[in-house]
Short mmCIF file of C-alpha atoms and ligand atoms in Angstrom, two decimals:
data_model
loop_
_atom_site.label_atom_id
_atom_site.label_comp_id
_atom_site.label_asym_id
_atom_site.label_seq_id
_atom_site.Cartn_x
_atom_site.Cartn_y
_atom_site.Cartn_z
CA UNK A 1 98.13 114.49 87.57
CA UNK A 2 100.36 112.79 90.27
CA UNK A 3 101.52 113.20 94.03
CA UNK A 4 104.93 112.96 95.10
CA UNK A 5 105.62 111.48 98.55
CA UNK A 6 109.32 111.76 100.52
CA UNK A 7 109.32 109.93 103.52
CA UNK A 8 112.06 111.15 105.78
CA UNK A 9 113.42 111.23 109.12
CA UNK A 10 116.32 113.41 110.41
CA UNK A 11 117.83 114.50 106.99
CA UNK A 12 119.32 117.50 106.14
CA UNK A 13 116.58 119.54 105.20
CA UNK A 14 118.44 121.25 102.37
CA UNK A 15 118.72 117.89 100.14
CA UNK A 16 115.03 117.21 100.92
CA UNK A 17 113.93 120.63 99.88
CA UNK A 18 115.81 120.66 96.75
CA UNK A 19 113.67 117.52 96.01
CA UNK A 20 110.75 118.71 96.64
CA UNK A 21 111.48 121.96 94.43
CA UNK A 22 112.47 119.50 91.81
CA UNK A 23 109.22 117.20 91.92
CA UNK A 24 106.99 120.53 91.94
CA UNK A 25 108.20 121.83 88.90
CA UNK A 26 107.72 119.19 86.97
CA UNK A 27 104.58 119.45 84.80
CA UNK A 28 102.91 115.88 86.02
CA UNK A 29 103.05 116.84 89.55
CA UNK A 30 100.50 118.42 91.65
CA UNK A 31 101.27 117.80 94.74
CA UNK A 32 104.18 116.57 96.99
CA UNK A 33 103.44 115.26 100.74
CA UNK A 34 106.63 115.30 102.94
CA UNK A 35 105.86 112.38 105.84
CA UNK A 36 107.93 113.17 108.72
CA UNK A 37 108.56 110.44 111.55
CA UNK A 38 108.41 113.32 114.04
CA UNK A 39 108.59 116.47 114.40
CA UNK A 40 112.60 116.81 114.32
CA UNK A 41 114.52 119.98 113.13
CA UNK A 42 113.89 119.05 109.33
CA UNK A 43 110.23 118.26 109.81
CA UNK A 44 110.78 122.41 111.32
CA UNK A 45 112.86 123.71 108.18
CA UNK A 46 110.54 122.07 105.20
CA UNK A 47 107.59 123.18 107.16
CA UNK A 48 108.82 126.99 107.31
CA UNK A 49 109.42 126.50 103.90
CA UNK A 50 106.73 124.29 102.24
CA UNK A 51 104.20 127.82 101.95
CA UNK A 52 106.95 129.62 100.12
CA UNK A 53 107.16 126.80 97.93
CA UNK A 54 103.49 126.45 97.40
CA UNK A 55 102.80 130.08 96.92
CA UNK A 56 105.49 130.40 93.91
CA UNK A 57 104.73 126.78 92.24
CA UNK A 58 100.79 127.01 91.92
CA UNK A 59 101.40 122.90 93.57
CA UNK A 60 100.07 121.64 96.77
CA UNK A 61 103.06 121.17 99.27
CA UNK A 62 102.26 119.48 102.13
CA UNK A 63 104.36 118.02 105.49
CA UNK A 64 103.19 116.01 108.09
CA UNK A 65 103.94 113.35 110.78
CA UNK A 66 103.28 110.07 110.09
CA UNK A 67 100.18 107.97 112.09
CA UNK A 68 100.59 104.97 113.99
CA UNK A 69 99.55 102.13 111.72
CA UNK A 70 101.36 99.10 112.38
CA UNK A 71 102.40 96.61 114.97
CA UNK A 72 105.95 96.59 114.07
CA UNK A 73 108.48 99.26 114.88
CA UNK A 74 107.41 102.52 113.61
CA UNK A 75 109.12 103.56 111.67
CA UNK A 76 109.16 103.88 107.62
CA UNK A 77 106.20 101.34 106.93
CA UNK A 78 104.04 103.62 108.86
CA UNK A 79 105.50 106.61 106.58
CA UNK A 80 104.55 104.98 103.73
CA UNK A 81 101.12 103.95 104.75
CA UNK A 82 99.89 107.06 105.92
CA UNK A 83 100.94 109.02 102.82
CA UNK A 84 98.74 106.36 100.78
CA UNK A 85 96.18 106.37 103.31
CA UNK A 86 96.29 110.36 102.98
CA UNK A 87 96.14 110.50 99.16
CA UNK A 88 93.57 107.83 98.55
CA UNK A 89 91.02 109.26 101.57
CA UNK A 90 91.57 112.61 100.64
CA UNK A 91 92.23 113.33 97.10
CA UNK A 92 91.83 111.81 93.13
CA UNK A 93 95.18 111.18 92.13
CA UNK A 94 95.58 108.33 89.80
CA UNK A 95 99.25 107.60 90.04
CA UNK A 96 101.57 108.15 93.33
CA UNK A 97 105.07 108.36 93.38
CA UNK A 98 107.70 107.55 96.43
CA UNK A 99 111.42 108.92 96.54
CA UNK A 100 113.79 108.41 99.58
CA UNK A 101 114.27 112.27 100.75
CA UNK A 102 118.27 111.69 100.57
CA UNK A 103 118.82 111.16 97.07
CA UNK A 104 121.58 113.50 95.90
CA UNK A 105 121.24 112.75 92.41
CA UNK A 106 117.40 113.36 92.21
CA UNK A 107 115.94 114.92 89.27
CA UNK A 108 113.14 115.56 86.90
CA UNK A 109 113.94 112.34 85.20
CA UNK A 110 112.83 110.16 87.90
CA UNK A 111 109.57 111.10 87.12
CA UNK A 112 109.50 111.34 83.88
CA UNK A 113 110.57 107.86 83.32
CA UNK A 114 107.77 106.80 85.70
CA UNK A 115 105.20 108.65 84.23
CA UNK A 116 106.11 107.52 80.88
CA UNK A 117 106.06 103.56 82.12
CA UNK A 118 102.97 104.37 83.88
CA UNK A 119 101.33 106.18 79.76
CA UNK A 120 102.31 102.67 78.86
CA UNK A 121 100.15 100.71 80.66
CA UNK A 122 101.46 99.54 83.69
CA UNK A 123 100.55 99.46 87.17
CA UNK A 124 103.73 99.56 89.02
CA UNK A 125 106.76 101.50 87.76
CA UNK A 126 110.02 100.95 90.15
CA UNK A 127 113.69 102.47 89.27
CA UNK A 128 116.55 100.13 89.29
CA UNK A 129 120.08 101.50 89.03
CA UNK A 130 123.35 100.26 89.34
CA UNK A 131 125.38 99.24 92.46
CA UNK A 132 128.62 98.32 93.58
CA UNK A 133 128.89 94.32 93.75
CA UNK A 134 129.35 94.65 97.64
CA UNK A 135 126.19 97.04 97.84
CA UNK A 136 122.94 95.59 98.04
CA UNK A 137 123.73 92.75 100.64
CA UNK A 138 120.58 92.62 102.24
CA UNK A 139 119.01 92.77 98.80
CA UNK A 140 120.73 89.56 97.36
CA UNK A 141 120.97 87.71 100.72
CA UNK A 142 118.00 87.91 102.57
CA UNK A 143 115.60 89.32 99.85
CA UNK A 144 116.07 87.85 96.60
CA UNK A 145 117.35 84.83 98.32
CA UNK A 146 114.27 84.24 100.32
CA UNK A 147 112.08 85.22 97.54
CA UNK A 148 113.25 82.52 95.69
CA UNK A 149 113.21 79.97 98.66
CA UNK A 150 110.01 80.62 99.37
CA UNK A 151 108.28 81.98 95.85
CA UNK A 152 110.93 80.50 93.48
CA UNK A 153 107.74 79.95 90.63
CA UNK A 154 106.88 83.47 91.20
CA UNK A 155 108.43 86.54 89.62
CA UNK A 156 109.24 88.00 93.11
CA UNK A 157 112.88 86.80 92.99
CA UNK A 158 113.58 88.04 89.45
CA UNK A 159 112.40 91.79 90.68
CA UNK A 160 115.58 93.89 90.43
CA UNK A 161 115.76 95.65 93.74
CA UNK A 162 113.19 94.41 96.03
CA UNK A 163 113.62 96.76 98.41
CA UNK A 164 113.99 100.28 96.24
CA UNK A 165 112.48 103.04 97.92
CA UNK A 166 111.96 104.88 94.40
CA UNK A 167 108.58 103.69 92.40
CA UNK A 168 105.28 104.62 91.24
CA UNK A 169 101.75 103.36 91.81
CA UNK A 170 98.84 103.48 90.47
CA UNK A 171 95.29 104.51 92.47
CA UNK A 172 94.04 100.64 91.79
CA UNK A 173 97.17 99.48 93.78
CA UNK A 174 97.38 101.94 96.34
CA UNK A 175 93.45 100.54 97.34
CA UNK A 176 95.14 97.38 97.25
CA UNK A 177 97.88 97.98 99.49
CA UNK A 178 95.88 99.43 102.05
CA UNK A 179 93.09 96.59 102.21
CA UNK A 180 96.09 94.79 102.71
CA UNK A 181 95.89 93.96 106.36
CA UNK A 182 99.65 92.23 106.31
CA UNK A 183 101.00 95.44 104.51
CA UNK A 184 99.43 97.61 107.01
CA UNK A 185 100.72 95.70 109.60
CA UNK A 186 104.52 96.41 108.52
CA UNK A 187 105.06 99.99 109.64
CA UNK A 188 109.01 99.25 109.92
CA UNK A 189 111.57 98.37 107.00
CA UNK A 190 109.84 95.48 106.30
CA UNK A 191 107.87 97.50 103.91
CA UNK A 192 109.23 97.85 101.03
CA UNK A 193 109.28 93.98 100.96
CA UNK A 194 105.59 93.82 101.97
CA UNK A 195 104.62 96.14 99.02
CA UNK A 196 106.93 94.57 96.37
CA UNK A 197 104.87 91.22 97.59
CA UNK A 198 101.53 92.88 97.44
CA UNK A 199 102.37 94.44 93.88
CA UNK A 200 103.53 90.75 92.59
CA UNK A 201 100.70 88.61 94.81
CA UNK A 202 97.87 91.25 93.51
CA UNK A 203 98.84 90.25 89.33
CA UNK A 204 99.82 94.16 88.55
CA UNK A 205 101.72 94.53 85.91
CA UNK A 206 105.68 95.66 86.66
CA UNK A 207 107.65 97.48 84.61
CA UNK A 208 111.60 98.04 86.21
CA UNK A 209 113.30 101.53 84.61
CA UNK A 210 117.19 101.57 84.68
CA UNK A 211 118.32 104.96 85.87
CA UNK A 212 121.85 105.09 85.11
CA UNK A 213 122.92 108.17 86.86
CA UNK A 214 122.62 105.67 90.22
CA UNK A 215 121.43 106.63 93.29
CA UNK A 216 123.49 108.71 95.24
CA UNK A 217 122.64 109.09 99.06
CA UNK A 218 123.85 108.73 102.73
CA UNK A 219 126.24 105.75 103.08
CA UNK A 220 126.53 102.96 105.96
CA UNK A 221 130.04 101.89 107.66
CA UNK A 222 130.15 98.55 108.68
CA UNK A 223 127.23 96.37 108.37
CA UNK A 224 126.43 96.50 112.13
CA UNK A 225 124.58 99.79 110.38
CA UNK A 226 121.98 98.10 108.65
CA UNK A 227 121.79 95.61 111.53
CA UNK A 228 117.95 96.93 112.38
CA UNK A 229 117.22 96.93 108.48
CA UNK A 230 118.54 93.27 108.23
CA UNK A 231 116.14 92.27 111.39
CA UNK A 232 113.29 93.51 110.09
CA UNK A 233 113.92 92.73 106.24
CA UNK A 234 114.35 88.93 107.44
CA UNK A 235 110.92 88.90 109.68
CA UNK A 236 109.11 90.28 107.50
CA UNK A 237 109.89 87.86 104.43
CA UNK A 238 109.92 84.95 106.73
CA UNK A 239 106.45 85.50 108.10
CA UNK A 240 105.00 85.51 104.17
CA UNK A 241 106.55 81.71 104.37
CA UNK A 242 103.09 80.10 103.02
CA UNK A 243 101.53 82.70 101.30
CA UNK A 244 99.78 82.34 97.43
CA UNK A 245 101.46 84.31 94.38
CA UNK A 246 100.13 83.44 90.93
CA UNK A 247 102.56 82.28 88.91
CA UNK A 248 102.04 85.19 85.88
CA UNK A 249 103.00 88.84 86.62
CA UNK A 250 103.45 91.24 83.32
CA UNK A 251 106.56 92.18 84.46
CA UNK A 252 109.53 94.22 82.46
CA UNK A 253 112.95 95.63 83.11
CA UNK A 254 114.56 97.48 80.65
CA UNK A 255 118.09 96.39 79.84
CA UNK A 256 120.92 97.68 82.14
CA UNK A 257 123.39 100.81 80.70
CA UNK A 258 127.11 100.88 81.04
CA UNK A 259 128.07 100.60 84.65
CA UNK A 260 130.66 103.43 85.59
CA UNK A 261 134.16 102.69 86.84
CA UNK A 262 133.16 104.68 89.86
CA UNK A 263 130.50 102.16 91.01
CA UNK A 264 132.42 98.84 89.50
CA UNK A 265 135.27 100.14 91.65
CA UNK A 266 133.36 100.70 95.48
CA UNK A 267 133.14 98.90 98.07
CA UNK A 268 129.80 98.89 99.89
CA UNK A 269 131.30 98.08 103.39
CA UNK A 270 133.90 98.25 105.77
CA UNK A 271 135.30 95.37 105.64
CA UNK A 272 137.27 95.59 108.90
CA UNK A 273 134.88 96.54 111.36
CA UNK A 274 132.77 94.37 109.77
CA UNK A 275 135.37 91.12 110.19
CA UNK A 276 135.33 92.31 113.84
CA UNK A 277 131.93 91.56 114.39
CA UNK A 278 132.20 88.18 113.65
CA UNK A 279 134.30 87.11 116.45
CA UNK A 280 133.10 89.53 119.40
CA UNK A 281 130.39 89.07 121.94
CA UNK A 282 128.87 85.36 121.75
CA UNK A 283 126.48 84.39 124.35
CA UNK A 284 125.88 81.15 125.29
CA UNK A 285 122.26 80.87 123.98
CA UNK A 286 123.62 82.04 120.53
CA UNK A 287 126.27 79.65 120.91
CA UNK A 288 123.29 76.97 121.44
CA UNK A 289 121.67 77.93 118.55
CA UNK A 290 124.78 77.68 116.26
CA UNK A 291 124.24 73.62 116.71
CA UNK A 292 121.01 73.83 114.50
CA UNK A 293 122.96 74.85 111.24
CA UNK A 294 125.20 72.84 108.64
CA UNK A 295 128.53 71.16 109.84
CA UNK A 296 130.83 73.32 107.83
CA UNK A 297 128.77 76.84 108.92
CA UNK A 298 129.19 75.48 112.75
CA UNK A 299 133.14 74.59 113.00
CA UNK A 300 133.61 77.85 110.97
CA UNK A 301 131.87 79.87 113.47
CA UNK A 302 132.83 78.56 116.22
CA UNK A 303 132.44 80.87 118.85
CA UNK A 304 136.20 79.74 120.65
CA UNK A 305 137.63 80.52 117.05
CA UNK A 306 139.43 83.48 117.84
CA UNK A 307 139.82 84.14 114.03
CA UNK A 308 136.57 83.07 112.92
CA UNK A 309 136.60 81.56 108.39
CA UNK A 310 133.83 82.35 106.36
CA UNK A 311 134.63 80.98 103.02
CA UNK A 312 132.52 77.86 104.22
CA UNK A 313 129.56 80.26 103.45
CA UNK A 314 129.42 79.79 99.94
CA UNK A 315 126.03 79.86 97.90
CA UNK A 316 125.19 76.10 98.45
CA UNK A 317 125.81 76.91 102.72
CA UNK A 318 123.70 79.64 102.46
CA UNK A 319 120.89 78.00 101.04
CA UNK A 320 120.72 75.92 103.89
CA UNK A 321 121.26 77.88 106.21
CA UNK A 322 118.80 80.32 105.02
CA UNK A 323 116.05 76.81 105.44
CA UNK A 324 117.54 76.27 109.00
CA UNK A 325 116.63 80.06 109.68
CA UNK A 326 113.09 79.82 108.32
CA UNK A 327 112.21 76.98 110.13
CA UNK A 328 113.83 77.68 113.28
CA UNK A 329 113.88 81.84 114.03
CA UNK A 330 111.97 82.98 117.23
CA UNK A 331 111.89 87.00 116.21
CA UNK A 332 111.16 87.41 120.28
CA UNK A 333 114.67 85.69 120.95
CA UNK A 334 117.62 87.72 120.80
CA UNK A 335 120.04 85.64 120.76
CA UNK A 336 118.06 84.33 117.09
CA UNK A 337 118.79 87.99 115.98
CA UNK A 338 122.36 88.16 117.26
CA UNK A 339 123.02 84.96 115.34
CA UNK A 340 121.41 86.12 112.12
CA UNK A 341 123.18 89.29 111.99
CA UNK A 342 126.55 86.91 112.36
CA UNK A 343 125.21 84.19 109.77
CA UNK A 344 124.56 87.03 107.12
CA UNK A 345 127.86 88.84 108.03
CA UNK A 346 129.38 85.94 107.40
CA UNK A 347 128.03 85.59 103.91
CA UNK A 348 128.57 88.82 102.63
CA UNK A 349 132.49 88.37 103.91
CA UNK A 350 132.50 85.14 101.88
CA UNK A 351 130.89 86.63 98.83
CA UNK A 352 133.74 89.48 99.10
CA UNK A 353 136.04 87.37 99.80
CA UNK A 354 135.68 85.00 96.94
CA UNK A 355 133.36 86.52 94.32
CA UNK A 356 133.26 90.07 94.19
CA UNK A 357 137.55 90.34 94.24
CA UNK A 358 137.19 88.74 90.88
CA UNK A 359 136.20 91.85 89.55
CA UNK A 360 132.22 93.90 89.10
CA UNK A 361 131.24 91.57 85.82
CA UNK A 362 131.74 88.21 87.27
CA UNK A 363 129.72 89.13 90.54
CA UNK A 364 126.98 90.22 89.31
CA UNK A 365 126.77 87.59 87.29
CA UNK A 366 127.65 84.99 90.26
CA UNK A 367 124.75 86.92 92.47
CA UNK A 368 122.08 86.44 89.32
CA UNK A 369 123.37 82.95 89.11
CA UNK A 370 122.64 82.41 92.78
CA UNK A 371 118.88 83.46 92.41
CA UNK A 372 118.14 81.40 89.63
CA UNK A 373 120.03 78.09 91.28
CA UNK A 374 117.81 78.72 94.26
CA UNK A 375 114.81 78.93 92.06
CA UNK A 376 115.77 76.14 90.54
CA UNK A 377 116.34 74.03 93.83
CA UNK A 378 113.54 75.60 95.81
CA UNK A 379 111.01 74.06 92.74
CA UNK A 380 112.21 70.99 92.63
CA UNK A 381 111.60 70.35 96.38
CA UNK A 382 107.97 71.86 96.20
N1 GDX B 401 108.48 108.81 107.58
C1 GDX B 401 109.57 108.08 107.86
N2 GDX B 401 109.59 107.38 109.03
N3 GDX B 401 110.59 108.04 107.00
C2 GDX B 401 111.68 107.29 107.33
C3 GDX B 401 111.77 106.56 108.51
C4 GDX B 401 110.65 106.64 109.44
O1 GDX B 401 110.65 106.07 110.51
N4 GDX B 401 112.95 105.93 108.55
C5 GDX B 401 113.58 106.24 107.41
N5 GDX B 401 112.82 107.07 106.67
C6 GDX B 401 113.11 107.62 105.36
C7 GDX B 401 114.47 108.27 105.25
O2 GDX B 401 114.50 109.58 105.71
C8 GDX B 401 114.71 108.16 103.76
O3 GDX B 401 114.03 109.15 103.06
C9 GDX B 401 114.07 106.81 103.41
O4 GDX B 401 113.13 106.55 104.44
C10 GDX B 401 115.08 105.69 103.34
O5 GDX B 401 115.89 105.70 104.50
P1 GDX B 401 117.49 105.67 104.43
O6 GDX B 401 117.97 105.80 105.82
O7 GDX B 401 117.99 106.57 103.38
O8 GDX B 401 117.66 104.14 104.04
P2 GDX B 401 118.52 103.45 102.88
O9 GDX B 401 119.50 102.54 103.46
O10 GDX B 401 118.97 104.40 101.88
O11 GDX B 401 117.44 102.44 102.38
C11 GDX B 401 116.63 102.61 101.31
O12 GDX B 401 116.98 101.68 100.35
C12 GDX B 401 116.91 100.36 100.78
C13 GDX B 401 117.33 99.55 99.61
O13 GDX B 401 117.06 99.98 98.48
O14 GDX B 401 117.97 98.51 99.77
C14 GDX B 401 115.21 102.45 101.80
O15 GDX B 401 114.27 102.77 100.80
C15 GDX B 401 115.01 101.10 102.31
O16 GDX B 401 113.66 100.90 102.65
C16 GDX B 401 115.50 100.08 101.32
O17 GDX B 401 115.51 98.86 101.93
MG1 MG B 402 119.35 106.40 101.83
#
């Protein structure tokens, strides 16, 4: 029998509670654990209501705050961590599952299809669904980029979404994870990259379901949103620059359903208020900085551009500039954050701008082409 863990902070309690009513009922599940950041005014309604739930389900419902783990931020690493460090110290569950607590379009078959992976064999079950072509930028640009930079003989970069919140593991892993001194370390949104590492580093075997009803949950405006996310994404892949990862992982994906015109047909940003960002609030330190990066990249950003071009940005820029940022990044200068934000702003504007306008098909393509070149490049020079 398996737990079910929602990490959450401030959602609206009525979304999280209809997801825990939906994990309790279904037959695999015997327990759910609701980790709350802090005691906020959800953490109030699902505990008033977690007994209730209990009571009629015959499950274990459980809610509590999340321990200080890490070194980083607290934040959703240390969610994560305690709920494993919770299940493993405290009960026998051999397979644990994670769902963010704002999916809208949760349901019994997000189990299900982990479970059934997990009857199969495998070690790791994550969900995959689709995405608009402008969704997903810190996931292709920072994630699967740098995983193939830095792992490119590895199967980390070929891992559909890196950074999914929504998977399964099994006890055997969960021990791993928390002997993991660098995953335990990552208490902010760095770890969903650290465990995806540890899951690929430690030789358990993946296996990648395709839920094709999507994800549906709270959405971001401009990227400034995910500014934090993009930080700490970056750091945390940049300081596994080095590490070992065997070069075999049993690793499967099942092939990808029709895409709906609603998704091919989004845009993941605001493209506006994103443009705006580029231009507005240099310093002179960042300005500095700016000299360490390719030619093209430096006259485009020019901080006394008053409209600033990022078509210079294209896949070959970025892969140097992504080098330049791995060699060079000081995470305890600002100014190195300021500019990364604008480099990676930059590129998702040029990706818009020149790839995903051609249409859904051809950008996905173009992104999955990008991976592999970097593989390609990033194992020729090692
Ligand atoms: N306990 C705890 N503590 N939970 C948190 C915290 C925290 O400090 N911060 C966020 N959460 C919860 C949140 O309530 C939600 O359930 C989940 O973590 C994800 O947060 P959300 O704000 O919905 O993030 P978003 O952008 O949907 O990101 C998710 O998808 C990204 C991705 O797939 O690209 C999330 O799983 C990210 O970690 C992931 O990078
Ligand atoms: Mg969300």
């Amino acid at each position: 029998m398996s737990a079910v863990v929602f990490p959450f902070k401030r959602e609206d309690p009525e979304v999280l509670l209809k997801n825990v009513r939906t994990a309790v009922a279904h037959p695999r599940v015997r327990r759910v654990v609701c980790v709350g950041a802090e005691e906020d005014e959800c953490f109030a309604a699902v505990a008033r209501a977690a007994p209730n739930i209990a009571r009629s389900s015959g499950k274990e419902v459980e809610i509590c705050v999340q321990e200080r783990i890490g070194t980083k931020r607290p934040g959703k690493g240390d969610g994560m961590n305690s709920a494993l460090r919770y299940l493993v110290a405290n009960t026998d569950h051999e397979r644990i599952h994670f769902y963010d607590a704002d999916i809208l379009s949760f349901s019994e078959e997000w189990i299900t299809k982990a479970e059934e992976a997990a009857d199969s064999g495998y070690q790791v079950v994550r969900h995959y669904f689709p995405r608009a072509s402008t969704d997903a930028m810190i996931t292709w640009f920072i994630t699967r980029a740098g995983f193939a930079i830095l792992f490119p003989r590895s199967e980390l970069p070929r891992i559909e979404q890196p950074l999914g919140g929504e998977l399964l593991l099994t006890r055997a892993v969960a021990e791993a994870l928390l002997a993991d001194p660098r995953v335990q370390a990552q208490s902010d949104w760095g770890i969903d990259t650290l465990y995806t590492f540890a899951m690929v580093a430690g030789g358990f075997s993946i296996y990648e379901t395709y839920m094709g009803v999507g994800k549906v949950h709270k959405l971001y405006g401009s990227l400034a949103d995910l500014r934090t996310m993009l930080v700490e994404c970056f750091e945390a892949l940049s300081a596994l620059a080095g590490a070992s990862v065997p070069g075999t992982t049993l690793h499967h994906v099942e092939y990808q359903g029709p895409v709906s015109e609603a998704v091919k047909a989004k845009v993941g940003y605001d493209i506006d208020g994103t443009l705006a960002l580029l231009a507005d609030g240099w310093t002179e330190r960042e300005a500095e900085l700016l000299d360490h990066f390719p030619l093209a990249v430096r006259e485009g950003l020019n901080p006394s551009r008053r409209v600033p071009r990022v078509t210079c940005m294209d896949d070959d820029a970025w892969y140097d500039t992504y080098h330049v940022l791995l060699r060079e990044y000081h995470s305890e200068d600002p100014a190195w954050r300021d500019l990364l934000f604008r480099l990676w702003a930059a590129r998702v504007l040029a990706y818009t701008f020149t790839v995903a306008v051609r249409g859904y098909d051809l950008a996905m393509y173009r992104l999955h082409q990008m991976v592999d070149c970097y593989c390609r490049r990033a194992a020729g020079r090692s």
